CSV table of C-alpha atoms in Angstrom, one decimal:
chain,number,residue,atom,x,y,z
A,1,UNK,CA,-46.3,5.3,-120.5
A,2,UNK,CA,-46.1,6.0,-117.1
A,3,UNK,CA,-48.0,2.9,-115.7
A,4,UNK,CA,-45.6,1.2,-118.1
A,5,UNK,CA,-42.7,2.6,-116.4
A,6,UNK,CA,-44.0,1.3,-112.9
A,7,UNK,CA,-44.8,-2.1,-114.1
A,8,UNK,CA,-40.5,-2.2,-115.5
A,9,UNK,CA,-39.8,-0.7,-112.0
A,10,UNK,CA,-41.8,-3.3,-110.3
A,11,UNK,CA,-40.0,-6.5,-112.4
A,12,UNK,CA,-36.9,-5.0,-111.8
A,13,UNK,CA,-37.4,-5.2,-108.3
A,14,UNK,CA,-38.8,-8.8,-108.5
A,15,UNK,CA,-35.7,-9.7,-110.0
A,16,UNK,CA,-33.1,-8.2,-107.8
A,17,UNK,CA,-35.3,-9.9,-104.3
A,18,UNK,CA,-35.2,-12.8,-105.9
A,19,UNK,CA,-32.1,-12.9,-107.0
A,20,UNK,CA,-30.6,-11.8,-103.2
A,21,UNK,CA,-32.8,-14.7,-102.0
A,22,UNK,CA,-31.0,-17.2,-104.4
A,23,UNK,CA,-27.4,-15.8,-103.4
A,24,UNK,CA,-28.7,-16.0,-99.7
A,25,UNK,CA,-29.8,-20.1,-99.9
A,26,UNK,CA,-26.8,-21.3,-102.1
A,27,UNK,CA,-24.4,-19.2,-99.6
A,28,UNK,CA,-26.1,-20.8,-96.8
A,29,UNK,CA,-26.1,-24.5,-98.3
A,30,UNK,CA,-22.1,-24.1,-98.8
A,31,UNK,CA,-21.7,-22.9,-95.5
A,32,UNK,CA,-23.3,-25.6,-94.1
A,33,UNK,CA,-25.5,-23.5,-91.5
A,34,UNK,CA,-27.7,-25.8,-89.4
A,35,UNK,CA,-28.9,-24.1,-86.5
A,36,UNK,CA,-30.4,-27.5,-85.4
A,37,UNK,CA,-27.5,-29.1,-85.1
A,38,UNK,CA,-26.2,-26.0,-82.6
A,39,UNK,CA,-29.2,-26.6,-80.6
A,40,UNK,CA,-28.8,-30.7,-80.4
A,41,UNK,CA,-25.0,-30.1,-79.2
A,42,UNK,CA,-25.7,-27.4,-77.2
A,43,UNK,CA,-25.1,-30.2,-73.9
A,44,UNK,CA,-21.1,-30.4,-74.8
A,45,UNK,CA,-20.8,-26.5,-75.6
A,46,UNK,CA,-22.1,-26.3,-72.0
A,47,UNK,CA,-19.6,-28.5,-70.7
A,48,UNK,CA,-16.9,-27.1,-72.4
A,49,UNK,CA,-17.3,-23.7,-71.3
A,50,UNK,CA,-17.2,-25.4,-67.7
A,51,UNK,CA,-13.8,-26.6,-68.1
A,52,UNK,CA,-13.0,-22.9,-68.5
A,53,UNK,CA,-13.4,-21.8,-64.8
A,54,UNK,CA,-12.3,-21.1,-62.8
A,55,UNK,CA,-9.5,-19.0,-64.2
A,56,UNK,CA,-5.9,-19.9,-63.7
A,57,UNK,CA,-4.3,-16.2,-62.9
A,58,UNK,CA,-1.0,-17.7,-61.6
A,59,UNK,CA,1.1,-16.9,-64.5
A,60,UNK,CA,-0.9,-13.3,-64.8
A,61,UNK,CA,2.8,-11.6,-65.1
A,62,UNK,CA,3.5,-13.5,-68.2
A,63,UNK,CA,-0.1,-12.7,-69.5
A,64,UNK,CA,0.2,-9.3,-68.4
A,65,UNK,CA,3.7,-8.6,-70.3
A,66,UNK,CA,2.5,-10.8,-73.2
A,67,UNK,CA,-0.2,-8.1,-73.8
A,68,UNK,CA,2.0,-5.5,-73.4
A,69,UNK,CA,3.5,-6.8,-76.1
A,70,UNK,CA,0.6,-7.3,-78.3
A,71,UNK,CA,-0.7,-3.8,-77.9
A,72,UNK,CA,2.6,-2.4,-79.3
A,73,UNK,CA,2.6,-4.5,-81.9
A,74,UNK,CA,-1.0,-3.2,-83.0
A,75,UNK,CA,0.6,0.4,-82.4
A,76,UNK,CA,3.2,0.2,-84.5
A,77,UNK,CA,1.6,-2.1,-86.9
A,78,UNK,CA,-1.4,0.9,-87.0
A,79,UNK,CA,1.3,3.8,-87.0
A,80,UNK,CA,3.7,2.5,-90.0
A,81,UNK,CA,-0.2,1.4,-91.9
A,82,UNK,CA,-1.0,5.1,-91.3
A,83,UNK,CA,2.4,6.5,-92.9
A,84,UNK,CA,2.1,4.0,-95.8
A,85,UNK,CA,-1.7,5.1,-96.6
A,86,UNK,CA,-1.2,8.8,-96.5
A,87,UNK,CA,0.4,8.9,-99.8
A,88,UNK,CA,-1.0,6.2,-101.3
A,89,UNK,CA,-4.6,7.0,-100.4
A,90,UNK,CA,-3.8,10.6,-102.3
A,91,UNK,CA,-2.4,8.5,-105.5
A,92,UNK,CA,-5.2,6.4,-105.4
A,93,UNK,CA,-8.3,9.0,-106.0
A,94,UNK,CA,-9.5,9.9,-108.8
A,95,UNK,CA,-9.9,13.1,-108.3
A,96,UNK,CA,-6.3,13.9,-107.3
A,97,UNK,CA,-4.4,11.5,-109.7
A,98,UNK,CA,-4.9,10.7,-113.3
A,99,UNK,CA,-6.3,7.5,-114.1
A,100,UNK,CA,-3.3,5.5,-115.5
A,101,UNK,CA,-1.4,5.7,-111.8
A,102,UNK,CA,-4.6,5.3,-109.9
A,103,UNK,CA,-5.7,1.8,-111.0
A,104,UNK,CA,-2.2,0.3,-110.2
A,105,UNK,CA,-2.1,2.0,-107.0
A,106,UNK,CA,-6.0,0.3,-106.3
A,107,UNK,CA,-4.9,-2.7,-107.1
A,108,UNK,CA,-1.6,-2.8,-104.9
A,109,UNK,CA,-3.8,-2.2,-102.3
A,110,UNK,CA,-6.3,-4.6,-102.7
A,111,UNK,CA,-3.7,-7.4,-102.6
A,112,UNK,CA,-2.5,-5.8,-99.7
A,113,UNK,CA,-5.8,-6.1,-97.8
A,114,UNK,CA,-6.6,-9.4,-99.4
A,115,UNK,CA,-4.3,-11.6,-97.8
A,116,UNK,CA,-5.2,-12.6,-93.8
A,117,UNK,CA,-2.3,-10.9,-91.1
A,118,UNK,CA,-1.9,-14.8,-90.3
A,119,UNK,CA,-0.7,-15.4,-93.7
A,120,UNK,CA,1.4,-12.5,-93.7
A,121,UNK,CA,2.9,-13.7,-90.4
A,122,UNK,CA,3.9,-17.0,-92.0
A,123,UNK,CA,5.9,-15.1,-94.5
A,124,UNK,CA,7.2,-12.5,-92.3
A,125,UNK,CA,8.1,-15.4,-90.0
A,126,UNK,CA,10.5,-16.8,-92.7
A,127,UNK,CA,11.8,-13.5,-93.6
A,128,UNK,CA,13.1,-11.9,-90.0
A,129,UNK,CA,12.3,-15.1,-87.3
A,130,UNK,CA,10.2,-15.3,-84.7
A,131,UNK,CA,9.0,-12.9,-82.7
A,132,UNK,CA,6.7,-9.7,-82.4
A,133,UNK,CA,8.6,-7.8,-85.3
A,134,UNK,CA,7.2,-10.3,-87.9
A,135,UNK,CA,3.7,-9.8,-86.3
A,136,UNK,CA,4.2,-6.0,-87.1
A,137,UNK,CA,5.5,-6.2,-90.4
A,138,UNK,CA,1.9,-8.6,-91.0
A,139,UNK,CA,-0.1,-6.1,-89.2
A,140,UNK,CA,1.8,-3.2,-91.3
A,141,UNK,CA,1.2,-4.9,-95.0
A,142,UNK,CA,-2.5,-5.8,-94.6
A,143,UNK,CA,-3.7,-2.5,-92.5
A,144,UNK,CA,-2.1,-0.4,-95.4
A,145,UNK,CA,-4.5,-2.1,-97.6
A,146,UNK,CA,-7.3,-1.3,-95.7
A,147,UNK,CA,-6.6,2.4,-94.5
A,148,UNK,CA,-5.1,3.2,-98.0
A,149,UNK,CA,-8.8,2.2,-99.9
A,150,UNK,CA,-10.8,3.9,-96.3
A,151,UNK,CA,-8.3,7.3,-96.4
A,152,UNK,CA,-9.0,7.2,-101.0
A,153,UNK,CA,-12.6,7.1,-100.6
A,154,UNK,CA,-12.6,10.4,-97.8
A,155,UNK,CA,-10.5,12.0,-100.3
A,156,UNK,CA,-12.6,11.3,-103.3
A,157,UNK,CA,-15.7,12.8,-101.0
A,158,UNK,CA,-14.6,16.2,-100.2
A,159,UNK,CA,-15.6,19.4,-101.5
A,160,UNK,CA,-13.6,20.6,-104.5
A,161,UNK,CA,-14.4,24.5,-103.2
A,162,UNK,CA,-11.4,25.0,-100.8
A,163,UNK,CA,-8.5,22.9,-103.4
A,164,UNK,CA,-9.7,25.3,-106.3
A,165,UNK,CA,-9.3,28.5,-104.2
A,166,UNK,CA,-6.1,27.4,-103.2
A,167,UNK,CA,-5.4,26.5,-107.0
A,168,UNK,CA,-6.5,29.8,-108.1
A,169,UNK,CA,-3.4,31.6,-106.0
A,170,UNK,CA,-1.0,29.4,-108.2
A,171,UNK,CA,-0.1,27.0,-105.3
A,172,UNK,CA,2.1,23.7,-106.2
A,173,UNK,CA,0.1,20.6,-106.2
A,174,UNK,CA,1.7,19.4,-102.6
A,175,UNK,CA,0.4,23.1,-101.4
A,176,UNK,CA,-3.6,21.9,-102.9
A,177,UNK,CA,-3.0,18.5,-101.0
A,178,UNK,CA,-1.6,20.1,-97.2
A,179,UNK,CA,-4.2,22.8,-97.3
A,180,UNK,CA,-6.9,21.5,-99.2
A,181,UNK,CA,-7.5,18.3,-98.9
A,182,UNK,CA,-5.8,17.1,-95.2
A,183,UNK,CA,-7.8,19.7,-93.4
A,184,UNK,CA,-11.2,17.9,-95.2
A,185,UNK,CA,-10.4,14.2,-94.3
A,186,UNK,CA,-8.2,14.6,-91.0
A,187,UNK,CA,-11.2,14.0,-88.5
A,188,UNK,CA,-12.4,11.1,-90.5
A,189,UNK,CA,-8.4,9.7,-91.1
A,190,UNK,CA,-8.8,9.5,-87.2
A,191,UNK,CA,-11.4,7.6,-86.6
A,192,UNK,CA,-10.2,5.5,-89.1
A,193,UNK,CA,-6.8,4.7,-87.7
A,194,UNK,CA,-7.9,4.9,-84.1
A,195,UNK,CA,-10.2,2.1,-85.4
A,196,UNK,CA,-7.7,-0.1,-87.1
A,197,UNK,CA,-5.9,0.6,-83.9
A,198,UNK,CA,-8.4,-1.6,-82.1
A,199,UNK,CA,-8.8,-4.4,-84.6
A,200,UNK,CA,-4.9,-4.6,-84.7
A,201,UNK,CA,-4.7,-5.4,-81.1
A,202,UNK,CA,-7.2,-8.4,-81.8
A,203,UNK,CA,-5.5,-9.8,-84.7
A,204,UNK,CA,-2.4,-9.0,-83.0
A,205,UNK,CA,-3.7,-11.2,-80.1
A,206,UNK,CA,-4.2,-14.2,-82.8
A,207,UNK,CA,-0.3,-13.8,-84.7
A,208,UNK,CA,2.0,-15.4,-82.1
A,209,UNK,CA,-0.2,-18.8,-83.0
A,210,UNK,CA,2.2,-19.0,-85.9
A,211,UNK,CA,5.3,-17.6,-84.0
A,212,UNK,CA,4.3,-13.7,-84.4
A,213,UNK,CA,4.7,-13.0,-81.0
A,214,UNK,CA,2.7,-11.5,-78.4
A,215,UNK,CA,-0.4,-13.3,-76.5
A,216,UNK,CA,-1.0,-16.0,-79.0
A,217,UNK,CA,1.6,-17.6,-77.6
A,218,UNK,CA,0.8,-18.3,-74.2
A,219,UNK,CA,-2.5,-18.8,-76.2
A,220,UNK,CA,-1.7,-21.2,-78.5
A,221,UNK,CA,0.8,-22.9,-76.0
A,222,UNK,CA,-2.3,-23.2,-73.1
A,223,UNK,CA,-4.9,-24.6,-75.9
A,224,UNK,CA,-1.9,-27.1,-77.1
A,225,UNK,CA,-1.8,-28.4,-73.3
A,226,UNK,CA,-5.9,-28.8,-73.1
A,227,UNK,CA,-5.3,-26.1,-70.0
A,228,UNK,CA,-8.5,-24.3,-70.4
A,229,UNK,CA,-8.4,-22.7,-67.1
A,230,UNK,CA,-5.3,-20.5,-68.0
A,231,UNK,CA,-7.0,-20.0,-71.4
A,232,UNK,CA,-10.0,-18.2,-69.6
A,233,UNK,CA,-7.5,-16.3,-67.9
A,234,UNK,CA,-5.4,-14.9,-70.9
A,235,UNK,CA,-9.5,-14.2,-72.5
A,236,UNK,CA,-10.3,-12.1,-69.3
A,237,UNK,CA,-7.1,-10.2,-70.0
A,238,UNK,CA,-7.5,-9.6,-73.5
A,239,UNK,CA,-10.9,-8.2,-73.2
A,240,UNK,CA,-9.9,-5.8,-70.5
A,241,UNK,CA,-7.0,-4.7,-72.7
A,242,UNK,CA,-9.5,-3.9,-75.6
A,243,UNK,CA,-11.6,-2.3,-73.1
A,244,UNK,CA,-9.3,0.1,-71.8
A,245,UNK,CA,-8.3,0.7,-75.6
A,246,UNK,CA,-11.6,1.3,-76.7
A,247,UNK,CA,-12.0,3.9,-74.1
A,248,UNK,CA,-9.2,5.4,-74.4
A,249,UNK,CA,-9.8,5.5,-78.4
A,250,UNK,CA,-13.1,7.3,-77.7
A,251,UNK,CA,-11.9,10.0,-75.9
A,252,UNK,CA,-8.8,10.7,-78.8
A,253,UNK,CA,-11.0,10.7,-81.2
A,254,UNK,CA,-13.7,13.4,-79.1
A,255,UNK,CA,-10.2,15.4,-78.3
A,256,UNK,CA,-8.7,15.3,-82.2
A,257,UNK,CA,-11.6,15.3,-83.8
């Protein structure tokens, strides 16, 4: 029986390796990879990253107002995203919602997180005109998405031990949720908005390609002129920007959490 067992544990395993190998080839053959091929043009890459330097810096005030711009856009995108989820995330788990509003909710949000910020833009675009506010409202719709499923899942993991004892002293359901709940998924709430909060700044860098706003612009507008030299500039400033921001981030999140 029990060698019987191990033999239907052993098949099963079989199965499911080579199973991943076949997802793993066919994914590969309709990505195209060819790593060959990366090697054999490796002589243009080379001589495309040359045309980057040196960097052009003279229009560094633009750049640097342009990112200034582009970091508040991630903030507020991130800050109205965290507001949204808060309520949505609590609507969402199971164990604080019955089942028939819960679904719905899921399913909102996965529509919300399944549709690119660039996308988003384009509507948004439409909707209020250019600029950074569109980029927000982009930022905004799809981060909801994402922090509403991250903040569900926290909830769904605590310990049911501090909402019964606050159930027991005949507390309102808001009362369960404020001093129950919150106080078990604050810390990891933070790192995830501080997180998003860094990714937002990156896509955020990407939106005013289609008119969002911010550093794309002077992006999209240098690539458009074949003036990779100011390109390399606006890329120097955008990784010291998320830097900064990722430092920064750290040390919030060691001081809240």
């Amino acid at each position: 029986m029990l060698a019987q067992e191990k033999k239907r544990v052993t098949n099963t395993r079989i199965m499911f390796v080579l199973g991943a190998a076949t997802i793993l080839v066919f994914s590969a053959l309709q990505s195209e990879i060819n790593f060959l091929t990366l090697f054999q043009k490796s002589g243009n890459m080379v001589e495309y990253i040359q045309s980057y330097f040196p960097p052009d810096f003279s229009d560094w005030k633009i750049y640097l107002e342009d990112t200034i711009i582009t970091i508040s856009m991630g903030l507020w995108g991130t800050i109205l995203a965290a507001i949204f989820a808060v309520p949505f995330s609590i609507l969402a788990s199971e164990n604080m919602s019955p089942i028939w509003i819960v679904q719905p909710i899921r399913r909102i949000l996965d529509a919300m997180r399944a549709i690119n910020e660039v996308v988003f833009a384009l509507i948004f675009v439409v909707a209020v005109g250019l600029g950074p506010f569109a980029g927000v409202l982009a930022l905004f719709v799809h981060t909801a998405g994402t922090l509403g499923k991250l903040f569900s899942e926290a909830v769904e993991s605590i310990e049911p031990g501090p909402v019964e004892g606050i159930r027991a002293t005949g507390a309102s359901k808001i009362q369960e949720i404020i001093f129950g709940v919150i106080p078990q998924v604050m810390p990891l709430w933070t790192s995830f908005v501080l997180y998003r909060f860094e990714s937002n700044v990156r896509s955020a860098s990407v939106l005013g390609i289609v008119g969002a706003g911010g550093i794309g612009v002077s992006l999209y507008q240098s690539f458009g002129s074949f003036l990779y030299q100011k390109v390399c500039a606006i890329l120097i400033i955008l990784i010291l920007a998320t830097s900064i921001i990722d430092l920064l981030s750290a040390k919030l999140r060691n001081w809240l959490v």
